[in-house]
Amino acid sequence: MSGFASAARAGLDDPQLRRNLRQATTTIRAKRDAAVAEVDDWEGLRTAGAAIKDAALLALDAHLERLEANVVAAGGQVHWARDAGEANAIVTALVRATGADEVVKVKSMATEEIGLNAALAAAGIAAYETDLAELIVQLGDDRPSHILVPAIHRSREDIRALFERELGETGLSTDPAELAGVARRHLRERFLRVRVGVSGANFAVAETGAICVVESEGNGRMCTTLPDTLITVMGIEKVVPRWEDLGAMLQLLPRSSTGERMNPYTSLWTGVTPGDGPQAFHLVLLDNGRTTALADAIGRQALRCIRCSACLNVCPVYERAGGHAYDATYAGPIGAILSPLIDGFERHATLPSASTLCGACYEVCPVKIDIPSVLIHLRGRVAREHGAPPSERAAMRAMARVLGTRRKYELAQRALRTAGRPLSRDGRLERRLPGPLKPWTTFRDLPAPPEQTFREWWRSR
Amino acid sequence: MAFAMSAARAEVLRRIRDALGDERAPAPPPAPAAAAAAPRVADPVARFTQRVGDYRAGVTVVEDASEVGAAVAAALTRHAAADAVVPADLPAGWVPTGIAALADDPPLPHARLAQVGAVVTACALAIAETGTLILDGGVGQGRRAITLLPDVHVCVVGADQIVGTVPEAIARLAGTPRPLTLVSGPSATSDIGFVRVEGVHGPRRLEVVVSRRA
């Protein structure tokens, strides 16, 4: 075992984690289903969402240039980064130029992906996560395990213990309201003091230059409103062509994500506004493998993703293995396709196999990413470009020979019948098959080979 | 650094063009029919008040503008707010008497705003379907910080400001250069055990006063 299969072992062996995950994903699935059922034409809305993102992706260069021109016209500055290192260097230089040695951060998958916090720390700049779950992850020196709820693997007891240890609190209960209150007190002082904010972006409108951040707690508003300088790091696939596209996206995202009609706070801003909010705005446009994904005509639909995490919450594999098993910034079904596409097959070769292909992820995806089809496509790419395991290659070669002629196929059937008879009982293969087939048959029920094949029956009729 | 950045810009754009080859989107992109054809809401005021209530925000409906002041005062009293920041151009009748009203003119420091009990504003639009208030910094709304730092936000909505759906609101806001804040209930989190907790960093209490007539 290697890659996902071995990494999943830790999650599978942790009953507490599995309980947390099952409870959380069951709750959020029910909320999402109710929020979606309320919309008259959810299917039409999904189709619109997919069309908007495809339109953006299939003319991505033009939309980015338009976005850039509009942000600059509104008093912002735009920076381009080919990879994580370049993006981190840009942000570090921008923070240094303000003279600040600390930043407040809105939860952002893009900055997680590039490892911005570590890069800033190396430059002597402290980055404070302000989303409650990200704060929990940061205080625990932990890794996020869910796109929307990064600390989904942490129980209330864990969080209480963490806050008492790291924030000098005593006598806390496990009441979520009380724990949230601790975060409020702890972070309020930082919001008022820190002069640089760092955010990601949920959407950016090419037509107007508007940037959109969707959130719940108000930490996003704090970070994008109170500092003197705001730096937004945005994957280039986040652009949408037109202002009116927000009408569809702002329905699709909250209902798919938290299962709400609307998330508590959505902030939109264009460049800088005199007398209101940060007076310096920087937009960092991040490639970091996205153009590689764009070059894959089947895989590129993964770039439609709006990071709602609905696919994680319905995935039987994610629910049992947990987010850490994916060993990637993006976990779950979307991570299984996005990670190899943008971060390379060398690191993520086993992720396209981390799925049962049940298709639940496709059904809930608000932008209709056909995750199962992309998974199969990527499995093919892994095998062709990076070599399937020798045993799999040998098996496939043998299969090709056997299926090559009718005579060989019928001989193989007869051989299977003879070999299978001692292993069968009541029409089922009773025992594990020996040799390389053993792991495959350990967890699967197989029918016993029939007494007579269809062809034999037809001839003897 | 300027040269490096422009090199990065050129290369990212070149990579996109290489990746797409001849597969370009038709221009203009297809219209999202479903989003545009979102159904209208029959009784926007009733739907809006119900949906705002679902977020556990307070809602008061008054018949006309003359009753707004009293409703605002009652909302502030409910949350024991001793003072409130008000935008300089808030309609005079809405400013509650009996509590200290602070005009944000000249702008109050953030640290001061954080100590004020409440804020009273108008809004630009509201969305019935989702119970959403939209602030655009226009008349009676002030800058973004004043609706963020105080613990109670009282927002006055005119019935004629309520549109049915999200796409209708987005269409009405087209072309605005001002920052927008869409507010749907009080600040909330579900990060701990997926239990919804109202009030994290933004205002912990949201009170909405709907006036049927101007």
XYZ file of C-alpha atoms in Angstrom:
675
model
C 0.000 0.000 0.000
C 1.185 3.508 -0.694
C -0.163 7.022 -1.090
C -3.827 7.449 -0.234
C -4.423 3.842 0.792
C -1.796 3.922 3.531
C -2.513 7.520 4.537
C -6.194 6.637 4.968
C -5.300 3.984 7.535
C -4.824 6.557 10.308
C -8.294 8.011 9.763
C -9.931 4.619 9.471
C -8.344 3.518 12.725
C -9.565 6.588 14.639
C -13.155 5.995 15.831
C -13.402 9.504 17.338
C -12.518 11.102 14.012
C -14.990 8.913 12.163
C -17.735 9.837 14.633
C -16.976 13.570 14.258
C -16.927 13.315 10.499
C -20.091 11.275 10.242
C -22.008 13.621 12.509
C -20.751 16.763 10.771
C -21.287 15.532 7.227
C -24.737 14.140 8.057
C -25.780 17.483 9.531
C -24.487 19.541 6.646
C -25.965 17.196 4.021
C -29.431 17.626 5.498
C -29.054 21.418 5.586
C -27.795 21.543 2.038
C -30.600 19.335 0.747
C -33.226 21.569 2.375
C -31.640 24.767 1.033
C -31.417 23.332 -2.473
C -34.960 21.914 -2.460
C -36.269 25.457 -1.891
C -34.967 26.680 -5.242
C -37.441 26.230 -8.103
C -34.943 25.414 -10.808
C -31.785 24.249 -9.078
C -30.764 22.217 -12.128
C -31.039 25.284 -14.334
C -29.005 27.243 -11.841
C -26.288 24.563 -11.838
C -26.205 24.644 -15.612
C -25.856 28.421 -15.497
C -23.043 28.127 -12.948
C -21.161 25.669 -15.136
C -21.661 27.856 -18.234
C -20.404 30.959 -16.438
C -17.247 29.249 -15.257
C -16.639 27.619 -18.636
C -17.044 30.970 -20.358
C -14.478 32.405 -17.959
C -12.022 29.541 -18.431
C -12.244 29.390 -22.212
C -11.221 33.031 -22.524
C -9.263 33.255 -19.297
C -6.520 35.480 -20.700
C -8.971 38.116 -21.920
C -10.960 38.115 -18.656
C -7.835 38.444 -16.530
C -6.580 41.360 -18.601
C -9.950 43.025 -18.271
C -10.024 42.404 -14.526
C -6.539 43.862 -14.211
C -7.440 46.989 -16.161
C -10.539 47.594 -14.028
C -8.759 47.029 -10.707
C -5.990 49.436 -11.745
C -8.521 52.009 -12.937
C -10.139 51.856 -9.477
C -6.854 52.566 -7.711
C -5.654 49.012 -7.020
C -2.432 47.317 -8.074
C -2.251 43.940 -9.790
C 0.618 41.441 -9.484
C 1.069 38.168 -11.364
C 2.625 35.055 -9.856
C 3.631 31.988 -11.848
C 4.008 29.793 -8.779
C 3.816 29.657 -5.007
C 7.323 30.998 -4.464
C 6.664 34.021 -6.632
C 3.333 34.749 -4.912
C 4.904 34.476 -1.469
C 7.745 36.783 -2.493
C 5.275 39.378 -3.794
C 3.150 39.319 -0.629
C 6.219 39.422 1.618
C 7.615 42.430 -0.254
C 4.260 44.215 -0.105
C 3.951 43.682 3.650
C 7.540 44.800 4.216
C 6.937 47.955 2.203
C 4.251 48.976 4.702
C 6.710 48.573 7.583
C 4.359 46.106 9.291
C 5.513 42.814 10.821
C 2.089 41.207 11.221
C -0.999 40.574 9.094
C -4.561 39.445 9.776
C -5.875 36.803 7.403
C -9.246 35.753 6.090
C -9.547 32.007 5.527
C -8.196 31.391 2.051
C -7.489 28.150 0.239
C -5.104 29.921 -2.153
C -2.826 31.125 0.653
C -3.045 27.689 2.256
C -1.981 26.180 -1.064
C 1.096 28.377 -1.417
C 2.126 28.075 2.234
C 2.008 31.822 2.738
C 2.032 31.739 6.540
C 5.307 29.824 6.656
C 6.858 32.111 4.036
C 5.831 35.206 6.004
C 7.110 33.674 9.245
C 10.472 33.047 7.578
C 10.553 36.761 6.750
C 9.753 37.690 10.354
C 6.108 38.538 9.656
C 3.410 37.021 11.869
C 0.242 35.912 10.070
C -2.855 35.607 12.267
C -5.634 33.376 10.998
C -8.980 34.878 11.995
C -11.527 32.313 10.831
C -12.469 30.334 13.931
C -11.637 26.955 12.432
C -8.388 28.234 10.917
C -7.487 29.720 14.300
C -8.059 26.299 15.875
C -5.840 24.706 13.224
C -3.159 27.369 13.622
C -3.103 27.247 17.443
C -2.852 23.457 17.339
C -0.053 23.550 14.752
C -2.376 21.259 12.802
C -3.422 20.837 9.180
C -6.869 21.716 7.779
C -8.906 18.642 6.864
C -11.963 20.153 5.173
C -12.317 23.025 2.698
C -15.128 24.753 4.550
C -14.634 23.509 8.111
C -10.865 23.042 8.410
C -11.082 21.832 12.018
C -13.843 19.297 11.339
C -11.593 16.621 12.841
C -11.457 18.437 16.189
C -14.042 17.809 18.896
C -15.336 20.461 21.301
C -13.211 18.900 24.043
C -10.102 19.219 21.843
C -10.888 22.868 21.180
C -11.513 23.703 24.815
C -8.199 22.118 25.800
C -6.429 23.941 22.981
C -7.851 27.347 23.955
C -6.955 26.800 27.603
C -3.408 25.844 26.667
C -2.711 28.382 23.933
C -4.799 31.410 24.901
C -4.267 31.341 28.669
C -7.970 30.778 29.361
C -9.163 28.801 32.357
C -12.433 27.166 33.341
C -13.898 27.026 29.832
C -16.866 24.801 29.046
C -17.310 22.919 25.758
C -20.226 25.179 24.782
C -19.549 26.331 21.175
C -20.949 29.792 22.007
C -18.500 30.222 24.865
C -15.584 28.986 22.752
C -16.555 31.354 19.925
C -16.649 34.161 22.504
C -13.044 33.397 23.435
C -12.035 33.739 19.782
C -13.875 37.052 19.576
C -12.062 38.531 22.562
C -8.725 37.148 21.432
C -8.973 38.472 17.875
C -10.768 41.804 18.384
C -7.613 43.456 19.690
C -5.684 42.223 16.632
C -8.306 43.458 14.191
C -7.995 46.915 15.703
C -4.187 46.907 15.757
C -2.924 45.174 12.616
C -2.468 47.418 9.583
C -2.302 44.812 6.792
C -5.046 42.379 5.818
C -4.633 39.327 3.570
C -7.556 37.603 1.888
C -8.424 35.207 -0.878
C -11.306 35.791 -3.266
C -14.416 33.761 -4.017
C -15.124 35.649 -7.218
C -13.630 38.505 -9.200
C -15.684 40.248 -11.864
C -13.721 40.949 -15.042
C -16.309 43.440 -16.287
C -16.055 45.729 -13.227
C -12.937 44.781 -11.248
C -15.019 43.885 -8.186
C -13.606 41.301 -5.757
C -16.013 39.187 -3.711
C -15.392 37.473 -0.371
C -18.094 35.260 1.114
C -17.995 34.432 4.833
C -19.983 33.955 8.020
C -18.205 35.224 11.076
C -17.390 38.818 10.200
C -13.657 38.160 10.314
C -13.604 38.621 6.551
C -15.223 42.041 6.886
C -12.722 42.944 9.619
C -9.718 41.968 7.480
C -10.972 43.621 4.297
C -12.254 46.813 5.968
C -10.119 47.856 8.935
C -6.463 47.587 7.763
C -4.725 50.353 5.805
C -3.492 47.851 3.223
C -5.357 44.877 1.774
C -3.613 42.130 -0.195
C -5.835 39.613 -1.990
C -4.302 36.408 -3.344
C -6.557 34.891 -5.956
C -6.266 31.813 -8.162
C -6.680 32.926 -11.764
C -9.695 30.619 -12.196
C -11.763 32.706 -9.767
C -12.623 35.315 -12.366
C -16.174 35.487 -13.735
C -16.890 37.475 -16.888
C -19.822 39.682 -15.959
C -21.337 41.432 -12.948
C -24.665 39.662 -13.477
C -22.883 36.302 -13.129
C -22.833 36.995 -9.381
C -26.616 36.549 -9.410
C -26.191 32.837 -10.072
C -22.972 32.264 -8.137
C -24.231 33.917 -4.946
C -27.187 31.533 -4.951
C -25.147 28.426 -5.726
C -22.324 28.887 -3.242
C -24.047 29.416 0.124
C -26.750 26.815 -0.476
C -24.169 24.219 -1.525
C -21.624 25.156 1.086
C -23.199 25.793 4.476
C -26.738 24.946 3.404
C -27.920 28.495 4.042
C -30.065 30.666 1.790
C -27.305 33.208 2.106
C -24.136 33.321 4.152
C -24.147 36.053 6.836
C -21.646 38.375 5.120
C -20.674 38.928 1.506
C -18.196 41.737 0.817
C -17.583 43.265 -2.604
C -15.093 46.007 -3.325
C -13.481 47.555 -6.366
C -9.988 48.989 -5.988
C -9.954 51.564 -3.201
C -12.695 53.885 -1.971
C -11.598 57.219 -0.441
C -12.686 57.451 3.187
C -13.895 53.854 3.383
C -11.680 50.836 4.042
C -8.062 50.154 3.025
C -6.481 52.921 0.987
C -3.996 50.543 -0.652
C -5.244 47.431 -2.455
C -3.113 44.738 -4.105
C -4.465 41.848 -6.133
C -2.080 38.914 -6.644
C -3.140 36.686 -9.561
C -1.867 33.166 -8.937
C -1.226 30.483 -11.540
C 0.616 27.753 -9.550
C -0.403 24.893 -11.830
C -3.803 26.168 -12.921
C -2.689 26.641 -16.514
C -1.421 23.038 -16.482
C -4.902 21.919 -15.467
C -6.384 24.183 -18.135
C -4.366 22.345 -20.782
C -6.169 19.086 -19.951
C -9.377 19.371 -21.978
C -11.267 16.904 -19.758
C -9.629 17.796 -16.471
C -10.021 21.551 -16.848
C -13.593 21.454 -15.569
C -12.024 21.042 -12.108
C -11.165 24.744 -12.404
C -14.884 25.559 -12.268
C -14.734 24.652 -8.571
C -16.066 27.357 -6.234
C -14.784 25.546 -3.093
C -18.220 24.905 -1.604
C -17.145 21.470 -0.278
C -20.527 19.844 -0.983
C -18.657 16.954 -2.639
C -16.675 16.262 0.527
C -19.819 16.089 2.604
C -21.458 13.411 0.426
C -18.356 11.324 -0.259
C -18.298 7.874 1.414
C -14.515 7.766 1.080
C -13.969 11.214 2.632
C -16.412 10.462 5.434
C -14.399 7.422 6.486
C -10.828 8.400 5.696
C -10.908 12.100 6.651
C -9.222 15.007 4.937
C -5.654 14.353 6.024
C -5.549 11.075 4.073
C -5.474 13.086 0.843
C -2.195 14.732 1.919
C -3.044 17.777 -0.193
C -4.428 21.288 0.211
C -7.690 20.211 -1.397
C -9.242 17.078 0.101
C -12.221 14.985 -0.889
C -13.486 14.239 -4.402
C -12.549 17.654 -5.797
C -9.108 17.315 -4.223
C -8.668 13.915 -5.824
C -8.874 15.549 -9.256
C -7.646 19.079 -8.552
C -4.506 18.078 -6.653
C -2.899 15.962 -9.413
C -4.024 18.432 -12.068
C -2.488 21.531 -10.479
C 0.171 20.057 -8.215
C 1.391 17.183 -10.378
C 0.941 13.429 -10.629
C 4.271 12.695 -8.931
C 2.901 13.724 -5.547
C -0.721 12.720 -6.070
C -0.688 9.631 -8.299
C -2.940 7.589 -6.001
C -5.621 10.259 -5.474
C -7.625 9.508 -8.656
C -8.091 6.011 -7.199
C -9.343 7.354 -3.857
C -12.931 6.991 -4.943
C -15.671 4.411 -5.374
C -16.981 6.302 -8.435
C -20.423 6.366 -6.808
C -21.167 9.707 -8.432
C -22.673 11.491 -5.411
C -20.099 14.284 -5.803
C -21.258 15.037 -9.341
C -24.891 15.204 -8.276
C -24.285 17.860 -5.639
C -21.694 19.928 -7.503
C -23.137 23.432 -8.032
C -21.066 23.926 -11.187
C -21.588 20.395 -12.504
C -18.010 19.176 -12.389
C -18.243 15.581 -13.600
C -15.812 14.353 -10.962
C -16.267 10.600 -11.687
C -15.430 11.068 -15.377
C -12.400 13.181 -14.550
C -11.277 10.568 -12.006
C -11.410 7.860 -14.679
C -9.629 10.115 -17.158
C -6.899 10.835 -14.616
C -6.527 7.148 -13.746
C -5.822 6.622 -17.432
C -3.299 9.450 -17.430
C -1.555 8.014 -14.367
C -1.295 4.630 -16.070
C -0.163 5.989 -19.445
C 2.176 8.746 -18.329
C 3.465 7.457 -15.033
C 3.180 3.707 -15.351
C 0.648 1.430 -13.727
C 1.960 -0.969 -11.069
C 3.680 -4.024 -12.699
C 1.021 -6.422 -11.374
C -1.753 -4.307 -12.917
C 0.102 -4.104 -16.235
C 0.628 -7.897 -16.274
C -3.023 -8.488 -15.436
C -4.172 -6.157 -18.192
C -1.848 -7.809 -20.730
C -3.155 -11.265 -19.771
C -6.725 -9.993 -19.987
C -6.072 -8.572 -23.455
C -4.736 -11.937 -24.656
C -7.622 -13.941 -23.178
C -10.251 -11.615 -24.591
C -8.473 -11.499 -27.955
C -10.077 -14.608 -29.459
C -13.240 -16.554 -28.764
C -11.355 -19.805 -28.350
C -9.061 -18.450 -25.644
C -12.007 -16.824 -23.879
C -13.978 -20.070 -23.753
C -10.931 -22.015 -22.580
C -10.433 -19.478 -19.808
C -14.057 -19.823 -18.762
C -13.680 -23.582 -18.501
C -10.469 -23.229 -16.519
C -12.126 -20.756 -14.158
C -15.023 -23.142 -13.590
C -12.674 -25.960 -12.685
C -10.567 -23.803 -10.415
C -13.535 -22.025 -8.846
C -15.581 -25.098 -7.918
C -13.669 -26.070 -4.748
C -13.819 -22.420 -3.563
C -17.572 -21.992 -4.069
C -20.593 -22.571 -1.889
C -24.231 -21.553 -2.386
C -23.459 -19.771 -5.612
C -20.767 -17.527 -4.118
C -17.016 -17.649 -4.067
C -16.470 -18.668 -0.498
C -12.800 -18.061 -0.039
C -10.281 -15.398 -0.822
C -8.467 -16.074 -4.019
C -4.762 -16.781 -3.641
C -1.790 -14.700 -4.775
C -2.116 -11.189 -6.185
C -5.915 -11.422 -6.231
C -6.090 -11.861 -2.481
C -6.445 -8.176 -1.470
C -9.024 -7.637 -4.173
C -11.208 -10.526 -3.014
C -10.834 -9.896 0.708
C -13.580 -7.257 0.750
C -15.663 -8.321 -2.242
C -18.409 -10.901 -2.721
C -18.120 -12.685 -6.048
C -20.584 -15.073 -7.643
C -19.317 -18.609 -8.188
C -18.536 -19.490 -11.824
C -21.739 -20.920 -13.359
C -22.128 -24.590 -14.265
C -22.778 -23.648 -17.857
C -22.008 -20.486 -19.773
C -24.603 -18.775 -21.938
C -22.872 -19.932 -25.115
C -22.798 -23.535 -23.911
C -26.481 -23.383 -23.040
C -27.271 -21.869 -26.467
C -25.400 -24.610 -28.335
C -27.009 -27.422 -26.317
C -30.551 -26.000 -26.637
C 10.866 43.518 -9.226
C 8.812 45.359 -11.837
C 10.532 43.475 -14.626
C 10.078 40.100 -12.916
C 6.391 40.837 -12.457
C 5.825 41.774 -16.039
C 7.683 38.613 -17.072
C 5.331 36.596 -14.878
C 2.330 38.349 -16.413
C 3.490 37.577 -19.934
C 4.210 33.978 -19.095
C 0.913 33.278 -17.331
C -0.983 34.754 -20.280
C 1.123 32.734 -22.720
C 0.481 29.528 -20.741
C -3.265 30.204 -20.885
C -3.144 30.715 -24.645
C -1.078 27.556 -25.101
C -3.443 25.586 -22.874
C -6.532 26.677 -24.750
C -5.169 26.486 -28.273
C -8.138 26.893 -30.595
C -10.705 26.143 -27.910
C -11.980 29.592 -27.158
C -15.237 30.592 -25.537
C -17.807 32.024 -27.902
C -17.966 35.773 -27.334
C -20.065 36.995 -25.643
C -20.436 34.115 -23.185
C -23.824 32.397 -23.019
C -26.417 34.124 -20.843
C -27.217 32.191 -17.669
C -30.905 31.821 -18.475
C -31.949 30.266 -15.191
C -30.338 32.990 -13.139
C -31.969 35.744 -15.152
C -35.384 34.091 -15.129
C -35.511 33.715 -11.348
C -39.141 33.833 -10.218
C -40.524 36.992 -8.689
C -41.695 36.899 -5.084
C -45.417 37.609 -4.573
C -45.349 39.469 -1.235
C -41.783 40.693 -0.750
C -42.359 42.333 2.644
C -43.899 39.220 4.177
C -41.244 36.950 2.661
C -38.428 39.271 3.734
C -39.564 39.550 7.349
C -40.043 35.798 7.602
C -36.606 35.083 6.151
C -34.822 37.656 8.324
C -36.554 36.076 11.311
C -35.172 32.677 10.301
C -31.673 34.032 10.945
C -32.837 34.914 14.447
C -32.561 38.626 13.773
C -35.172 40.917 15.337
C -37.811 42.276 12.931
C -40.277 45.118 13.450
C -42.725 46.196 10.742
C -44.151 49.728 10.951
C -46.763 51.385 8.745
C -44.861 54.516 7.759
C -41.718 56.535 8.279
C -43.147 58.474 11.219
C -43.026 55.299 13.326
C -39.435 54.377 12.485
C -37.859 56.443 15.285
C -39.893 54.699 17.982
C -39.143 51.258 16.523
C -35.409 52.021 16.424
C -35.498 53.233 20.020
C -37.320 50.072 21.101
C -34.762 47.873 19.327
C -31.891 49.670 21.049
C -33.604 49.343 24.415
C -34.078 45.590 23.880
C -30.312 45.217 23.691
C -29.574 47.779 26.421
C -27.500 49.908 24.046
C -26.502 53.122 25.825
C -25.111 54.830 22.744
C -25.231 54.461 18.987
C -23.149 55.669 16.083
C -25.206 57.186 13.276
C -24.157 58.207 9.760
C -24.112 61.977 9.374
C -26.924 61.828 6.790
C -29.286 59.476 8.623
C -32.858 60.877 8.433
C -33.315 63.057 11.526
C -36.478 61.273 12.664
C -34.677 57.936 12.911
C -32.071 59.147 15.372
C -33.238 57.888 18.725
C -33.730 60.369 21.523
C -32.722 59.372 25.001
C -29.482 57.689 24.049
C -26.187 59.227 23.044
C -25.970 59.455 19.257
C -22.481 59.800 17.802
C -22.196 61.155 14.289
C -19.325 59.554 12.385
C -18.186 63.005 11.254
C -15.262 63.440 11.453
C -14.681 59.681 11.253
C -14.404 58.012 14.646
C -11.290 55.921 15.328
C -11.837 52.154 15.028
C -11.080 51.684 18.720
C -13.866 54.137 19.573
C -16.336 52.410 17.240
C -15.574 49.141 18.996
C -16.803 50.652 22.272
C -20.096 51.996 20.944
C -23.118 49.893 21.842
C -24.968 50.061 18.551
C -25.186 51.496 15.061
C -28.297 52.700 13.228
C -28.335 52.803 9.418
C -30.485 52.722 6.337
C -29.679 50.276 3.531
C -29.481 50.322 -0.270
C -31.609 47.266 -1.022
C -32.950 44.136 0.570
C -33.630 40.653 -0.824
C -36.884 38.947 0.194
C -35.954 35.378 -0.766
C -32.820 35.296 1.363
C -33.603 37.899 4.052
C -30.547 39.881 3.005
C -29.742 43.557 3.638
C -27.405 45.300 1.200
C -25.290 48.251 2.280
C -23.538 50.344 -0.365
C -22.288 53.293 1.664
C -25.030 55.486 0.190
C -27.439 57.805 2.014
C -27.907 56.928 5.682
C -25.381 54.093 5.652
C -21.952 55.526 6.288
C -18.648 53.739 5.727
C -18.243 49.994 6.247
C -16.470 50.140 9.623
C -19.435 51.653 11.465
C -21.705 48.679 10.785
C -18.959 46.226 11.694
C -17.531 47.125 15.085
C -20.552 47.975 17.284
C -22.283 44.981 18.839
C -25.847 45.793 17.696
C -26.842 46.822 14.173
C -30.270 48.378 13.684
C -31.071 48.670 9.991
C -34.105 50.453 8.532
C -35.565 49.102 5.288
C -38.253 50.746 3.160
C -40.747 48.334 1.585
C -39.895 49.789 -1.823
C -36.263 48.741 -1.313
C -37.097 45.049 -1.075
C -36.541 43.050 -4.258
C -37.499 39.406 -4.671
C -34.338 37.499 -5.461
C -30.541 37.594 -5.510
C -30.298 38.128 -9.318
C -32.755 41.031 -9.115
C -30.606 42.695 -6.458
C -27.404 42.103 -8.428
C -29.018 43.622 -11.523
C -30.112 46.700 -9.542
C -26.574 47.177 -8.217
C -24.887 46.971 -11.623
C -22.381 49.727 -12.214
C -21.898 50.727 -8.594
C -18.298 51.647 -7.876
C -18.928 51.587 -4.113
C -18.045 48.729 -1.777
C -21.034 46.493 -1.012
C -21.815 44.488 2.093
C -24.556 41.873 1.957
C -25.793 41.067 5.451
C -27.938 37.996 6.116
C -28.571 37.778 9.826
C -26.062 38.354 12.589
C -22.465 37.143 12.419
C -22.392 33.366 12.853
C -20.163 30.309 12.862
C -20.677 26.551 12.732
C -16.996 25.742 13.081
C -17.249 23.946 16.405
C -19.108 20.654 16.115
C -21.303 22.128 13.375
C -23.428 23.884 16.008
C -24.539 27.294 14.776
C -23.436 30.093 17.087
C -24.691 33.598 16.439
C -22.270 36.438 16.911
C -18.587 35.991 16.353
C -16.770 39.063 15.059
C -19.407 41.180 13.400
C -22.448 42.578 15.240
C -23.848 39.879 17.487
C -27.361 41.276 17.214
C -29.183 42.399 14.083
C -32.445 44.344 14.343
C -34.378 45.154 11.178
C -37.119 47.809 11.020
C -39.294 47.562 7.902
C -41.347 50.630 6.992
C -44.272 49.854 4.673
C -44.535 53.435 3.389
C -41.942 56.144 3.057
